[in-house]
Short mmCIF file of C-alpha atoms and ligand atoms in Angstrom, two decimals:
data_model
loop_
_atom_site.label_atom_id
_atom_site.label_comp_id
_atom_site.label_asym_id
_atom_site.label_seq_id
_atom_site.Cartn_x
_atom_site.Cartn_y
_atom_site.Cartn_z
CA UNK C 1 0.00 0.00 0.00
CA UNK C 2 1.59 3.36 -1.05
CA UNK C 3 1.59 6.59 1.02
CA UNK C 4 -1.40 8.00 -0.91
CA UNK C 5 -3.55 5.00 -0.14
CA UNK C 6 -2.54 5.31 3.53
CA UNK C 7 -3.48 8.96 3.88
CA UNK C 8 -6.68 8.38 1.85
CA UNK C 9 -7.71 5.66 4.26
CA UNK C 10 -6.87 7.86 7.27
CA UNK C 11 -8.95 10.70 5.85
CA UNK C 12 -11.81 8.26 5.30
CA UNK C 13 -11.57 7.07 8.90
CA UNK C 14 -11.52 10.66 10.18
CA UNK C 15 -14.62 11.38 8.13
CA UNK C 16 -16.33 8.23 9.53
CA UNK C 17 -15.39 9.31 13.04
CA UNK C 18 -16.77 12.82 12.41
CA UNK C 19 -20.07 11.40 11.09
CA UNK C 20 -20.28 9.00 14.01
CA UNK C 21 -19.68 11.82 16.52
CA UNK C 22 -22.48 13.80 14.92
CA UNK C 23 -24.90 10.86 14.97
CA UNK C 24 -23.99 9.57 18.42
CA UNK C 25 -21.87 12.05 20.39
CA UNK C 26 -21.92 9.84 23.52
CA UNK C 27 -19.89 7.12 21.74
CA UNK C 28 -16.15 6.46 21.62
CA UNK C 29 -14.75 5.99 18.08
CA UNK C 30 -16.66 2.95 16.77
CA UNK C 31 -14.61 1.77 13.77
CA UNK C 32 -16.31 0.69 10.59
CA UNK C 33 -18.55 -2.22 11.51
CA UNK C 34 -21.37 -0.87 13.65
CA UNK C 35 -24.78 0.26 12.48
CA UNK C 36 -26.00 3.72 13.51
CA UNK C 37 -29.67 4.29 12.76
CA UNK C 38 -30.15 8.06 12.88
CA UNK C 39 -33.91 7.82 12.32
CA UNK C 40 -34.48 4.98 14.79
CA UNK C 41 -35.79 5.32 18.33
CA UNK C 42 -37.71 3.58 21.07
CA UNK C 43 -41.36 2.77 20.43
CA UNK C 44 -43.62 4.73 22.79
CA UNK C 45 -45.25 1.51 23.90
CA UNK C 46 -47.51 3.03 26.57
CA UNK C 47 -49.00 5.51 24.09
CA UNK C 48 -49.39 2.84 21.38
CA UNK C 49 -51.16 0.44 23.75
CA UNK C 50 -53.40 3.25 25.09
CA UNK C 51 -54.37 4.24 21.53
CA UNK C 52 -55.18 0.66 20.50
CA UNK C 53 -57.11 -0.04 23.72
CA UNK C 54 -58.93 3.30 23.35
CA UNK C 55 -60.07 2.31 19.85
CA UNK C 56 -61.79 -0.77 21.33
CA UNK C 57 -63.53 1.24 24.05
CA UNK C 58 -65.96 -0.69 26.25
CA UNK C 59 -65.61 -3.83 24.07
CA UNK C 60 -62.27 -4.50 25.74
CA UNK C 61 -62.53 -6.77 28.81
CA UNK C 62 -59.47 -7.17 31.04
CA UNK C 63 -59.57 -10.77 32.29
CA UNK C 64 -57.37 -13.80 32.76
CA UNK C 65 -58.16 -16.54 30.27
CA UNK C 66 -58.23 -19.79 32.21
CA UNK C 67 -59.00 -22.21 29.39
CA UNK C 68 -60.29 -22.56 25.84
CA UNK C 69 -62.63 -25.32 24.67
CA UNK C 70 -62.86 -25.36 20.88
CA UNK C 71 -65.89 -27.03 19.28
CA UNK C 72 -66.56 -27.47 15.58
CA UNK C 73 -68.11 -24.04 14.94
CA UNK C 74 -67.44 -22.09 18.13
CA UNK C 75 -65.15 -21.89 21.13
CA UNK C 76 -65.92 -21.57 24.84
CA UNK C 77 -63.59 -19.10 26.53
CA UNK C 78 -63.43 -19.48 30.31
CA UNK C 79 -62.05 -16.37 32.04
CA UNK C 80 -61.78 -14.74 35.44
CA UNK C 81 -64.56 -12.30 34.37
CA UNK C 82 -67.00 -14.76 32.83
CA UNK C 83 -67.49 -17.49 30.25
CA UNK C 84 -67.99 -16.56 26.59
CA UNK C 85 -69.14 -18.60 23.64
CA UNK C 86 -67.30 -17.08 20.67
CA UNK C 87 -67.24 -17.73 16.94
CA UNK C 88 -63.47 -17.40 16.94
CA UNK C 89 -60.60 -16.84 19.36
CA UNK C 90 -57.14 -15.46 18.62
CA UNK C 91 -54.50 -16.30 21.21
CA UNK C 92 -51.46 -14.02 21.53
CA UNK C 93 -50.38 -14.21 25.15
CA UNK C 94 -46.62 -13.69 24.82
CA UNK C 95 -44.68 -16.19 26.92
CA UNK C 96 -47.97 -17.80 28.06
CA UNK C 97 -48.98 -18.66 24.50
CA UNK C 98 -47.29 -22.09 24.54
CA UNK C 99 -49.06 -23.09 27.78
CA UNK C 100 -52.49 -22.00 26.54
CA UNK C 101 -51.90 -23.75 23.20
CA UNK C 102 -50.91 -26.96 24.99
CA UNK C 103 -54.34 -26.89 26.66
CA UNK C 104 -55.99 -27.31 23.25
CA UNK C 105 -53.55 -29.97 22.04
CA UNK C 106 -51.00 -27.80 20.18
CA UNK C 107 -47.30 -28.14 20.92
CA UNK C 108 -45.55 -24.97 19.69
CA UNK C 109 -41.80 -24.56 19.02
CA UNK C 110 -41.51 -21.48 21.24
CA UNK C 111 -38.42 -20.59 23.26
CA UNK C 112 -38.52 -18.12 26.12
CA UNK C 113 -35.39 -16.03 26.56
CA UNK C 114 -34.72 -13.33 29.12
CA UNK C 115 -33.48 -9.89 28.06
CA UNK C 116 -32.02 -7.23 30.27
CA UNK C 117 -32.21 -3.57 29.35
CA UNK C 118 -30.27 -1.07 31.47
CA UNK C 119 -30.92 2.64 31.02
CA UNK C 120 -28.25 5.30 31.53
CA UNK C 121 -28.38 9.08 31.90
CA UNK C 122 -26.93 11.03 28.97
CA UNK C 123 -24.14 13.42 30.05
CA UNK C 124 -25.21 17.04 30.43
CA UNK C 125 -23.24 18.28 27.41
CA UNK C 126 -25.53 16.44 24.96
CA UNK C 127 -28.65 15.61 27.01
CA UNK C 128 -31.76 16.22 24.89
CA UNK C 129 -29.87 16.04 21.55
CA UNK C 130 -31.07 13.64 18.87
CA UNK C 131 -29.10 10.41 19.32
CA UNK C 132 -28.92 7.53 16.84
CA UNK C 133 -29.72 3.89 17.71
CA UNK C 134 -26.66 1.64 17.84
CA UNK C 135 -26.42 -1.96 16.66
CA UNK C 136 -23.00 -3.35 17.53
CA UNK C 137 -22.04 -6.85 16.47
CA UNK C 138 -18.33 -6.57 17.26
CA UNK C 139 -16.49 -8.49 19.92
CA UNK C 140 -17.62 -10.53 22.89
CA UNK C 141 -20.77 -8.50 23.52
CA UNK C 142 -22.14 -9.54 20.13
CA UNK C 143 -25.48 -8.13 19.13
CA UNK C 144 -25.63 -5.20 21.51
CA UNK C 145 -28.55 -2.92 20.87
CA UNK C 146 -28.94 0.58 22.27
CA UNK C 147 -31.47 3.36 21.71
CA UNK C 148 -32.35 6.81 23.05
CA UNK C 149 -35.44 7.35 25.17
CA UNK C 150 -37.01 10.07 27.30
CA UNK C 151 -36.35 12.66 24.56
CA UNK C 152 -32.61 12.07 24.47
CA UNK C 153 -32.05 12.33 28.22
CA UNK C 154 -31.67 8.58 28.68
CA UNK C 155 -30.09 5.86 26.56
CA UNK C 156 -31.02 2.20 26.96
CA UNK C 157 -28.58 -0.64 26.32
CA UNK C 158 -29.00 -4.43 26.02
CA UNK C 159 -26.25 -6.97 25.37
CA UNK C 160 -27.06 -10.07 23.36
CA UNK C 161 -24.28 -11.86 25.26
CA UNK C 162 -26.18 -11.62 28.55
CA UNK C 163 -29.13 -13.68 27.24
CA UNK C 164 -27.25 -16.94 27.94
CA UNK C 165 -26.52 -15.94 31.54
CA UNK C 166 -30.13 -14.93 32.13
CA UNK C 167 -31.67 -18.06 30.60
CA UNK C 168 -32.48 -19.65 33.96
CA UNK C 169 -34.47 -16.58 35.16
CA UNK C 170 -38.20 -17.21 34.85
CA UNK C 171 -40.96 -14.59 34.81
CA UNK C 172 -43.12 -16.53 37.26
CA UNK C 173 -40.54 -17.50 39.90
CA UNK C 174 -40.03 -15.04 42.76
CA UNK C 175 -36.88 -14.57 44.87
CA UNK C 176 -34.31 -15.36 42.21
CA UNK C 177 -30.77 -14.00 42.41
CA UNK C 178 -30.63 -10.51 40.85
CA UNK C 179 -28.78 -10.49 37.52
CA UNK C 180 -25.73 -8.62 38.91
CA UNK C 181 -23.18 -10.00 36.45
CA UNK C 182 -25.29 -9.03 33.43
CA UNK C 183 -25.83 -5.51 34.81
CA UNK C 184 -22.12 -5.14 35.53
CA UNK C 185 -21.18 -6.34 32.07
CA UNK C 186 -23.63 -3.87 30.49
CA UNK C 187 -22.16 -1.00 32.52
CA UNK C 188 -18.63 -2.05 31.50
CA UNK C 189 -19.74 -1.97 27.86
CA UNK C 190 -21.17 1.53 28.44
CA UNK C 191 -17.94 2.77 30.05
CA UNK C 192 -15.93 1.43 27.08
CA UNK C 193 -18.17 2.15 24.08
CA UNK C 194 -20.51 4.93 25.30
CA UNK C 195 -18.39 7.07 27.65
CA UNK C 196 -20.78 10.02 27.26
CA UNK C 197 -23.29 8.16 29.48
CA UNK C 198 -23.21 7.87 33.26
CA UNK C 199 -22.21 4.16 33.66
CA UNK C 200 -24.30 3.83 36.82
CA UNK C 201 -27.69 2.58 35.51
CA UNK C 202 -30.72 4.78 36.21
CA UNK C 203 -33.07 1.85 35.60
CA UNK C 204 -32.84 -1.89 34.86
CA UNK C 205 -35.60 -4.02 33.37
CA UNK C 206 -36.00 -7.70 32.61
CA UNK C 207 -38.32 -8.93 29.88
CA UNK C 208 -39.15 -12.39 28.55
CA UNK C 209 -39.72 -12.40 24.79
CA UNK C 210 -41.20 -15.45 23.08
CA UNK C 211 -39.13 -16.59 20.11
CA UNK C 212 -39.86 -19.22 17.54
CA UNK C 213 -37.09 -21.78 17.74
CA UNK C 214 -36.67 -21.61 13.93
CA UNK C 215 -35.37 -18.09 13.25
CA UNK C 216 -34.80 -14.75 14.90
CA UNK C 217 -37.70 -12.40 14.07
CA UNK C 218 -39.94 -15.18 12.69
CA UNK C 219 -43.65 -15.30 13.49
CA UNK C 220 -46.34 -17.90 12.74
CA UNK C 221 -49.94 -18.91 13.31
CA UNK C 222 -51.45 -22.27 14.18
CA UNK C 223 -55.13 -23.25 13.83
CA UNK C 224 -57.22 -25.56 15.98
CA UNK C 225 -60.80 -25.35 14.70
CA UNK C 226 -62.07 -21.82 15.50
CA UNK C 227 -58.93 -20.96 17.52
CA UNK C 228 -55.95 -19.19 15.93
CA UNK C 229 -52.74 -19.12 17.96
CA UNK C 230 -50.11 -16.54 17.10
CA UNK C 231 -46.51 -16.15 18.31
CA UNK C 232 -43.20 -14.68 17.25
CA UNK C 233 -40.44 -12.23 18.02
CA UNK C 234 -40.13 -8.44 17.67
CA UNK C 235 -43.82 -8.04 16.93
CA UNK C 236 -44.59 -4.72 18.49
CA UNK C 237 -44.14 -2.61 15.39
CA UNK C 238 -46.41 -4.96 13.40
CA UNK C 239 -49.10 -5.24 16.09
CA UNK C 240 -51.75 -2.92 14.56
CA UNK C 241 -51.41 -4.56 11.14
CA UNK C 242 -51.27 -8.14 12.43
CA UNK C 243 -54.11 -7.61 14.90
CA UNK C 244 -56.51 -6.51 12.17
CA UNK C 245 -55.47 -9.36 9.86
CA UNK C 246 -55.72 -12.05 12.54
CA UNK C 247 -59.11 -10.84 13.75
CA UNK C 248 -60.72 -10.62 10.31
CA UNK C 249 -62.74 -13.77 9.47
C1 FAD J 1 -36.31 -5.48 25.65
C2 FAD J 1 -37.21 -5.68 24.47
C3 FAD J 1 -37.13 -4.82 23.38
C4 FAD J 1 -37.99 -5.00 22.30
N1 FAD J 1 -37.91 -4.14 21.25
C5 FAD J 1 -38.76 -4.29 20.21
C6 FAD J 1 -38.73 -3.40 19.11
O1 FAD J 1 -37.91 -2.49 19.07
N2 FAD J 1 -39.60 -3.58 18.09
C7 FAD J 1 -40.51 -4.59 18.12
O2 FAD J 1 -41.31 -4.72 17.19
N3 FAD J 1 -40.57 -5.45 19.14
C8 FAD J 1 -39.72 -5.34 20.18
N4 FAD J 1 -39.75 -6.21 21.21
C9 FAD J 1 -40.65 -7.36 21.14
C10 FAD J 1 -42.10 -7.02 21.43
O3 FAD J 1 -42.20 -6.32 22.66
C11 FAD J 1 -42.87 -8.33 21.52
O4 FAD J 1 -42.61 -9.11 20.36
C12 FAD J 1 -44.36 -8.06 21.60
O5 FAD J 1 -44.65 -7.33 22.77
C13 FAD J 1 -45.06 -9.38 21.63
O6 FAD J 1 -46.45 -9.12 21.68
P1 FAD J 1 -47.42 -10.23 22.20
O7 FAD J 1 -48.76 -9.61 22.20
O8 FAD J 1 -47.18 -11.50 21.44
O9 FAD J 1 -46.93 -10.56 23.70
P2 FAD J 1 -46.89 -9.62 24.98
O10 FAD J 1 -46.53 -8.21 24.65
O11 FAD J 1 -46.04 -10.37 25.97
O12 FAD J 1 -48.39 -9.58 25.48
C14 FAD J 1 -49.02 -10.73 25.96
C15 FAD J 1 -50.16 -10.29 26.84
O13 FAD J 1 -50.97 -11.43 27.14
C16 FAD J 1 -51.33 -11.36 28.48
N5 FAD J 1 -51.65 -12.72 28.96
C17 FAD J 1 -50.79 -13.76 29.11
N6 FAD J 1 -51.46 -14.84 29.57
C18 FAD J 1 -52.77 -14.46 29.68
C19 FAD J 1 -53.95 -15.14 30.09
N7 FAD J 1 -53.97 -16.42 30.48
N8 FAD J 1 -55.11 -14.44 30.10
C20 FAD J 1 -55.15 -13.13 29.68
N9 FAD J 1 -54.06 -12.45 29.29
C21 FAD J 1 -52.88 -13.12 29.29
C22 FAD J 1 -50.13 -10.76 29.19
O14 FAD J 1 -50.50 -10.19 30.42
C23 FAD J 1 -49.71 -9.70 28.17
O15 FAD J 1 -50.38 -8.49 28.38
C24 FAD J 1 -38.90 -6.05 22.30
C25 FAD J 1 -38.98 -6.93 23.40
C26 FAD J 1 -38.12 -6.75 24.47
C27 FAD J 1 -38.20 -7.71 25.62
#
């Protein structure tokens, strides 16, 4: 490689670094193999759920479904708030979907993982600025995902590598050991890769997504007479579209 090629490459790297600083000023130099999504952001889940629930109005009943009993042309739905005879039922109960499906004789290939998201305060110098989402597949913390929230005052980070450690945590079992190692590892990642954040987490959350064993981001339906069962991964953004399609006869 001659001197021109060298300086050309250096200029290119400086330019990359400049663009990265503009898109995500809380980050250390990231090299060439991360994805910065400048138009991405966290879904405002509370608002989305409130809007969808509001559209249903008084037709929405909050109840625990205890069991389903499909017949040939209808299905009996036994719940904590009453028993309904319905023409159809659509089951999408997140991590509980597999258990409910088993009750009507369907064995689904669903895996339940555990994801940890830790949220960090953005340093004063850039708090409130527009920050890109970061997808980082380099190194031992493969598949780290991070996104701004609270109008750029907080930044939330999840490491794909902590999913293995958290596998034994169950949503229904109380008094389990807190996931200290996974939190520590996330904060170490923040100190190294996102030094513009306060590495002491402001908030930590655990969530249990249902994944189809086949592929990341896959979703599928199963039918048992008048009952449709639906499950998959990363469904939130598709929910309004999928809900209407699944509910239509
Ligand atoms: C940290 C994290 C980040 C994510 N980021 C994204 C993202 O950026 N984009 C995206 O599209 N998706 C994302 N997802 C995934 C998305 O949140 C889920 O795919 C989606 O919420 C799944 O919807 P669901 O309705 O199948 O299950 P859930 O959202 O789990 O809802 C199931 C509901 O069923 C209820 N239920 C369960 N059992 C019963 C019963 N017996 N009777 C009555 N009700 C019952 C539960 O209380 C719950 O309200 C993320 C998930 C996690 C964990």
